Amino acid sequence: MAVTDEAIQRIKGMIVSGALRPGDRLPKESELAAELGLSRNSLREAVRALSLIRILDVRQGDGTYVTSLDPQLLLEALGFVVDFHRDDTALEFLAVRRILEPAATGMAASRISEAELDALERRLEALGDEASVEELAAADLEFHRTIVMSAGNAVLGALLDGLSGPTTRARVWRGLAQQDAVGRTLHEHRAILAALRDRDAEAARSWATAHVAGVERCLRTTTAALG
């Protein structure tokens, strides 16, 4: 194991064991290096690596702290990473989304508030039937984010939010490739919304599956044509 990797594992061990808790300040570099039996250079590299993935927060002139370890914070890097993948790899992310998002939508059926449903309906009406592809993509992203976050599972919400990078581009391509994309998307959104209003988890799951599958089919067709 590389020295830096070993240092990362030792700091991780302190967090997992509870020796360091969310919000705690790490001991001084010299003290922590001695405690863990590491060189200050390897410790410094480990801290830098853990700060990049939002485990640690380095505050200049103050010290280094364990972050809140909130799932949304820790999974932010996922969205950054997936944006660098190829179009064909985006299909794999969409496949994962097709598994997870219907489950989250079904969970939301019993948890989403009437106020949230009313807000979603107002946004759909404001979008109208003549929305541009860019407006449609942005509205679609916000529509699903609101529903997923209302499901009450922060980890699931963070995972799906991280998958939105490549799938947002897929929605744009869908709009460019299919003339009826706006009408179809609005129809599917309204069907999902109606199922949520009825507190019908099965119908909500089914419509969410059909919606994501449509985006996936479009991207698959586009990728094949470009290839």
mmCIF file of C-alpha atoms in Angstrom:
data_model
loop_
_atom_site.group_PDB
_atom_site.id
_atom_site.type_symbol
_atom_site.label_atom_id
_atom_site.label_comp_id
_atom_site.label_asym_id
_atom_site.label_seq_id
_atom_site.Cartn_x
_atom_site.Cartn_y
_atom_site.Cartn_z
ATOM 1 C CA MET A 1 0.000 0.000 0.000
ATOM 2 C CA ALA A 2 1.317 3.453 -0.929
ATOM 3 C CA VAL A 3 2.274 5.669 1.992
ATOM 4 C CA THR A 4 -0.415 8.233 1.155
ATOM 5 C CA ASP A 5 -3.052 5.501 0.878
ATOM 6 C CA GLU A 6 -2.019 4.218 4.280
ATOM 7 C CA ALA A 7 -2.358 7.711 5.721
ATOM 8 C CA ILE A 8 -5.831 8.040 4.202
ATOM 9 C CA GLN A 9 -6.880 4.716 5.709
ATOM 10 C CA ARG A 10 -5.635 5.740 9.153
ATOM 11 C CA ILE A 11 -7.540 9.020 9.111
ATOM 12 C CA LYS A 12 -10.598 7.165 7.831
ATOM 13 C CA GLY A 13 -10.195 4.717 10.710
ATOM 14 C CA MET A 14 -10.260 7.574 13.200
ATOM 15 C CA ILE A 15 -13.500 8.894 11.689
ATOM 16 C CA VAL A 16 -15.175 5.478 11.483
ATOM 17 C CA SER A 17 -14.206 4.627 15.063
ATOM 18 C CA GLY A 18 -15.582 7.912 16.346
ATOM 19 C CA ALA A 19 -12.218 9.275 17.453
ATOM 20 C CA LEU A 20 -12.947 12.087 14.995
ATOM 21 C CA ARG A 21 -16.563 13.155 14.565
ATOM 22 C CA PRO A 22 -18.320 15.438 12.070
ATOM 23 C CA GLY A 23 -17.265 19.008 12.801
ATOM 24 C CA ASP A 24 -14.205 18.017 14.842
ATOM 25 C CA ARG A 25 -10.930 19.801 14.287
ATOM 26 C CA LEU A 26 -7.952 17.568 13.546
ATOM 27 C CA PRO A 27 -4.971 17.770 15.896
ATOM 28 C CA LYS A 28 -1.993 19.804 14.778
ATOM 29 C CA GLU A 29 -0.147 18.274 11.860
ATOM 30 C CA SER A 30 2.929 17.375 13.893
ATOM 31 C CA GLU A 31 0.841 15.797 16.661
ATOM 32 C CA LEU A 32 -1.382 13.813 14.307
ATOM 33 C CA ALA A 33 1.579 12.581 12.259
ATOM 34 C CA ALA A 34 3.276 11.336 15.423
ATOM 35 C CA GLU A 35 0.075 9.726 16.713
ATOM 36 C CA LEU A 36 -0.481 7.853 13.442
ATOM 37 C CA GLY A 37 3.191 7.041 12.870
ATOM 38 C CA LEU A 38 3.284 8.927 9.587
ATOM 39 C CA SER A 39 5.589 11.465 8.018
ATOM 40 C CA ARG A 40 4.201 14.987 7.833
ATOM 41 C CA ASN A 41 4.454 14.870 4.023
ATOM 42 C CA SER A 42 2.339 11.720 3.712
ATOM 43 C CA LEU A 43 -0.172 13.133 6.187
ATOM 44 C CA ARG A 44 -0.346 16.359 4.210
ATOM 45 C CA GLU A 45 -1.037 14.445 0.982
ATOM 46 C CA ALA A 46 -3.740 12.401 2.691
ATOM 47 C CA VAL A 47 -5.435 15.527 4.023
ATOM 48 C CA ARG A 48 -5.320 17.080 0.552
ATOM 49 C CA ALA A 49 -6.907 13.973 -0.997
ATOM 50 C CA LEU A 50 -9.630 13.756 1.653
ATOM 51 C CA SER A 51 -10.433 17.442 1.263
ATOM 52 C CA LEU A 52 -10.998 16.938 -2.467
ATOM 53 C CA ILE A 53 -13.707 14.371 -1.776
ATOM 54 C CA ARG A 54 -15.215 16.580 0.948
ATOM 55 C CA ILE A 55 -14.309 14.388 3.931
ATOM 56 C CA LEU A 56 -12.090 17.092 5.366
ATOM 57 C CA ASP A 57 -12.373 20.871 5.200
ATOM 58 C CA VAL A 58 -9.065 22.748 5.223
ATOM 59 C CA ARG A 59 -9.547 26.275 6.516
ATOM 60 C CA GLN A 60 -6.540 28.477 5.975
ATOM 61 C CA GLY A 61 -5.342 30.040 9.218
ATOM 62 C CA ASP A 62 -7.807 28.002 11.267
ATOM 63 C CA GLY A 63 -7.152 24.309 10.866
ATOM 64 C CA THR A 64 -8.547 21.171 9.267
ATOM 65 C CA TYR A 65 -11.985 19.895 10.200
ATOM 66 C CA VAL A 66 -14.064 16.813 9.527
ATOM 67 C CA THR A 67 -17.006 17.929 7.390
ATOM 68 C CA SER A 68 -20.642 17.210 8.223
ATOM 69 C CA LEU A 69 -20.276 13.953 6.237
ATOM 70 C CA ASP A 70 -23.722 14.673 4.825
ATOM 71 C CA PRO A 71 -24.472 12.306 1.900
ATOM 72 C CA GLN A 72 -25.317 15.214 -0.404
ATOM 73 C CA LEU A 73 -21.945 16.790 0.324
ATOM 74 C CA LEU A 74 -19.961 13.577 -0.067
ATOM 75 C CA LEU A 75 -21.661 12.574 -3.308
ATOM 76 C CA GLU A 76 -21.194 15.948 -5.005
ATOM 77 C CA ALA A 77 -18.034 14.534 -6.541
ATOM 78 C CA LEU A 78 -20.132 11.927 -8.366
ATOM 79 C CA GLY A 79 -21.718 14.562 -10.588
ATOM 80 C CA PHE A 80 -18.288 16.006 -11.318
ATOM 81 C CA VAL A 81 -16.886 12.603 -12.267
ATOM 82 C CA VAL A 82 -19.754 11.433 -14.473
ATOM 83 C CA ASP A 83 -19.579 14.551 -16.628
ATOM 84 C CA PHE A 84 -16.222 13.358 -17.958
ATOM 85 C CA HIS A 85 -17.517 10.052 -19.279
ATOM 86 C CA ARG A 86 -18.282 9.278 -22.897
ATOM 87 C CA ASP A 87 -21.758 9.318 -24.385
ATOM 88 C CA ASP A 88 -21.936 5.521 -24.438
ATOM 89 C CA THR A 89 -21.000 5.396 -20.765
ATOM 90 C CA ALA A 90 -23.843 7.834 -20.047
ATOM 91 C CA LEU A 91 -26.161 4.983 -21.015
ATOM 92 C CA GLU A 92 -24.881 3.061 -18.009
ATOM 93 C CA PHE A 93 -25.642 5.985 -15.724
ATOM 94 C CA LEU A 94 -29.121 6.211 -17.221
ATOM 95 C CA ALA A 95 -29.609 2.502 -16.607
ATOM 96 C CA VAL A 96 -28.792 3.052 -12.939
ATOM 97 C CA ARG A 97 -31.160 6.007 -12.843
ATOM 98 C CA ARG A 98 -33.892 3.833 -14.404
ATOM 99 C CA ILE A 99 -33.516 1.456 -11.454
ATOM 100 C CA LEU A 100 -33.309 4.039 -8.679
ATOM 101 C CA GLU A 101 -35.583 6.895 -9.724
ATOM 102 C CA PRO A 102 -38.830 4.900 -10.005
ATOM 103 C CA ALA A 103 -38.160 3.539 -6.522
ATOM 104 C CA ALA A 104 -37.666 7.065 -5.173
ATOM 105 C CA THR A 105 -40.784 8.284 -7.005
ATOM 106 C CA GLY A 106 -42.830 5.466 -5.511
ATOM 107 C CA MET A 107 -41.515 6.314 -2.039
ATOM 108 C CA ALA A 108 -42.459 9.958 -2.585
ATOM 109 C CA ALA A 109 -46.111 9.033 -3.197
ATOM 110 C CA SER A 110 -46.729 8.723 0.540
ATOM 111 C CA ARG A 111 -44.383 11.498 1.638
ATOM 112 C CA ILE A 112 -44.545 14.441 -0.762
ATOM 113 C CA SER A 113 -46.617 17.315 0.594
ATOM 114 C CA GLU A 114 -49.601 18.935 -1.078
ATOM 115 C CA ALA A 115 -47.662 22.200 -1.139
ATOM 116 C CA GLU A 116 -44.834 20.543 -3.064
ATOM 117 C CA LEU A 117 -47.318 18.991 -5.495
ATOM 118 C CA ASP A 118 -48.973 22.372 -6.027
ATOM 119 C CA ALA A 119 -45.573 23.961 -6.698
ATOM 120 C CA LEU A 120 -44.727 21.258 -9.244
ATOM 121 C CA GLU A 121 -48.038 21.795 -11.003
ATOM 122 C CA ARG A 122 -47.503 25.554 -11.168
ATOM 123 C CA ARG A 123 -44.067 25.046 -12.710
ATOM 124 C CA LEU A 124 -45.505 22.703 -15.338
ATOM 125 C CA GLU A 125 -48.181 25.213 -16.243
ATOM 126 C CA ALA A 126 -45.652 28.054 -16.394
ATOM 127 C CA LEU A 127 -43.412 26.051 -18.715
ATOM 128 C CA GLY A 128 -46.132 25.813 -21.358
ATOM 129 C CA ASP A 129 -46.186 23.759 -24.538
ATOM 130 C CA GLU A 130 -43.729 25.957 -26.448
ATOM 131 C CA ALA A 131 -40.730 25.583 -24.137
ATOM 132 C CA SER A 132 -37.262 25.451 -25.648
ATOM 133 C CA VAL A 133 -35.126 22.346 -25.321
ATOM 134 C CA GLU A 134 -32.927 24.097 -22.739
ATOM 135 C CA GLU A 135 -35.960 25.200 -20.702
ATOM 136 C CA LEU A 136 -37.363 21.696 -20.886
ATOM 137 C CA ALA A 137 -34.109 20.143 -19.670
ATOM 138 C CA ALA A 138 -33.853 22.552 -16.729
ATOM 139 C CA ALA A 139 -37.497 22.042 -15.769
ATOM 140 C CA ASP A 140 -37.163 18.273 -16.052
ATOM 141 C CA LEU A 141 -34.129 18.288 -13.778
ATOM 142 C CA GLU A 142 -35.909 20.370 -11.123
ATOM 143 C CA PHE A 143 -39.115 18.324 -11.393
ATOM 144 C CA HIS A 144 -37.384 15.043 -10.642
ATOM 145 C CA ARG A 145 -35.081 16.552 -8.010
ATOM 146 C CA THR A 146 -38.073 17.858 -6.047
ATOM 147 C CA ILE A 147 -39.785 14.470 -6.132
ATOM 148 C CA VAL A 148 -36.680 12.479 -5.240
ATOM 149 C CA MET A 149 -35.765 14.755 -2.350
ATOM 150 C CA SER A 150 -39.293 14.411 -0.973
ATOM 151 C CA ALA A 151 -38.861 10.623 -0.790
ATOM 152 C CA GLY A 152 -37.103 11.070 2.544
ATOM 153 C CA ASN A 153 -33.867 9.225 1.773
ATOM 154 C CA ALA A 154 -30.878 11.567 1.637
ATOM 155 C CA VAL A 155 -28.493 8.959 0.215
ATOM 156 C CA LEU A 156 -30.858 8.022 -2.603
ATOM 157 C CA GLY A 157 -31.459 11.689 -3.342
ATOM 158 C CA ALA A 158 -27.743 12.459 -3.455
ATOM 159 C CA LEU A 159 -27.026 9.491 -5.728
ATOM 160 C CA LEU A 160 -29.693 10.521 -8.226
ATOM 161 C CA ASP A 161 -28.607 14.147 -8.093
ATOM 162 C CA GLY A 162 -25.082 13.045 -8.945
ATOM 163 C CA LEU A 163 -26.354 11.097 -11.945
ATOM 164 C CA SER A 164 -28.012 14.193 -13.409
ATOM 165 C CA GLY A 165 -24.922 15.456 -15.259
ATOM 166 C CA PRO A 166 -24.981 13.087 -18.239
ATOM 167 C CA THR A 167 -28.734 12.618 -18.099
ATOM 168 C CA THR A 168 -29.292 16.363 -18.447
ATOM 169 C CA ARG A 169 -27.392 16.284 -21.743
ATOM 170 C CA ALA A 170 -29.445 13.274 -22.767
ATOM 171 C CA ARG A 171 -32.624 15.270 -22.226
ATOM 172 C CA VAL A 172 -31.292 18.016 -24.496
ATOM 173 C CA TRP A 173 -30.420 15.479 -27.184
ATOM 174 C CA ARG A 174 -33.867 13.986 -26.828
ATOM 175 C CA GLY A 175 -35.356 17.394 -27.517
ATOM 176 C CA LEU A 176 -33.177 17.907 -30.563
ATOM 177 C CA ALA A 177 -33.877 14.437 -31.932
ATOM 178 C CA GLN A 178 -37.607 14.219 -31.273
ATOM 179 C CA GLN A 179 -39.978 16.941 -32.409
ATOM 180 C CA ASP A 180 -42.612 15.940 -29.885
ATOM 181 C CA ALA A 181 -40.190 15.915 -26.941
ATOM 182 C CA VAL A 182 -41.806 18.867 -25.165
ATOM 183 C CA GLY A 183 -45.316 17.459 -25.412
ATOM 184 C CA ARG A 184 -44.214 13.956 -24.478
ATOM 185 C CA THR A 185 -42.185 15.101 -21.491
ATOM 186 C CA LEU A 186 -45.002 17.306 -20.208
ATOM 187 C CA HIS A 187 -47.470 14.442 -20.634
ATOM 188 C CA GLU A 188 -45.228 12.101 -18.649
ATOM 189 C CA HIS A 189 -44.625 14.708 -15.952
ATOM 190 C CA ARG A 190 -48.356 15.308 -15.576
ATOM 191 C CA ALA A 191 -48.968 11.566 -15.334
ATOM 192 C CA ILE A 192 -46.337 11.244 -12.604
ATOM 193 C CA LEU A 193 -47.827 14.225 -10.790
ATOM 194 C CA ALA A 194 -51.351 12.767 -11.005
ATOM 195 C CA ALA A 195 -50.141 9.462 -9.583
ATOM 196 C CA LEU A 196 -48.444 11.280 -6.708
ATOM 197 C CA ARG A 197 -51.628 13.260 -6.003
ATOM 198 C CA ASP A 198 -53.537 9.970 -5.902
ATOM 199 C CA ARG A 199 -50.869 8.565 -3.549
ATOM 200 C CA ASP A 200 -50.562 5.690 -6.014
ATOM 201 C CA ALA A 201 -47.010 4.463 -5.555
ATOM 202 C CA GLU A 202 -47.237 1.764 -8.243
ATOM 203 C CA ALA A 203 -48.511 4.156 -10.906
ATOM 204 C CA ALA A 204 -45.863 6.708 -9.949
ATOM 205 C CA ARG A 205 -43.137 4.071 -10.285
ATOM 206 C CA SER A 206 -44.477 2.926 -13.642
ATOM 207 C CA TRP A 207 -44.634 6.413 -15.136
ATOM 208 C CA ALA A 208 -41.177 7.277 -13.828
ATOM 209 C CA THR A 209 -39.795 4.087 -15.400
ATOM 210 C CA ALA A 210 -41.392 4.902 -18.758
ATOM 211 C CA HIS A 211 -40.075 8.459 -18.619
ATOM 212 C CA VAL A 212 -36.436 7.551 -17.910
ATOM 213 C CA ALA A 213 -36.589 4.677 -20.404
ATOM 214 C CA GLY A 214 -37.648 7.143 -23.111
ATOM 215 C CA VAL A 215 -34.599 9.308 -22.455
ATOM 216 C CA GLU A 216 -32.419 6.210 -22.482
ATOM 217 C CA ARG A 217 -33.834 5.022 -25.809
ATOM 218 C CA CYS A 218 -33.196 8.407 -27.381
ATOM 219 C CA LEU A 219 -29.597 8.525 -26.178
ATOM 220 C CA ARG A 220 -29.013 4.959 -27.363
ATOM 221 C CA THR A 221 -30.331 5.869 -30.822
ATOM 222 C CA THR A 222 -28.270 9.071 -30.942
ATOM 223 C CA THR A 223 -25.098 7.300 -29.809
ATOM 224 C CA ALA A 224 -25.568 4.554 -32.419
ATOM 225 C CA ALA A 225 -26.097 7.129 -35.171
ATOM 226 C CA LEU A 226 -22.961 9.051 -34.205
ATOM 227 C CA GLY A 227 -20.971 5.847 -33.934
#
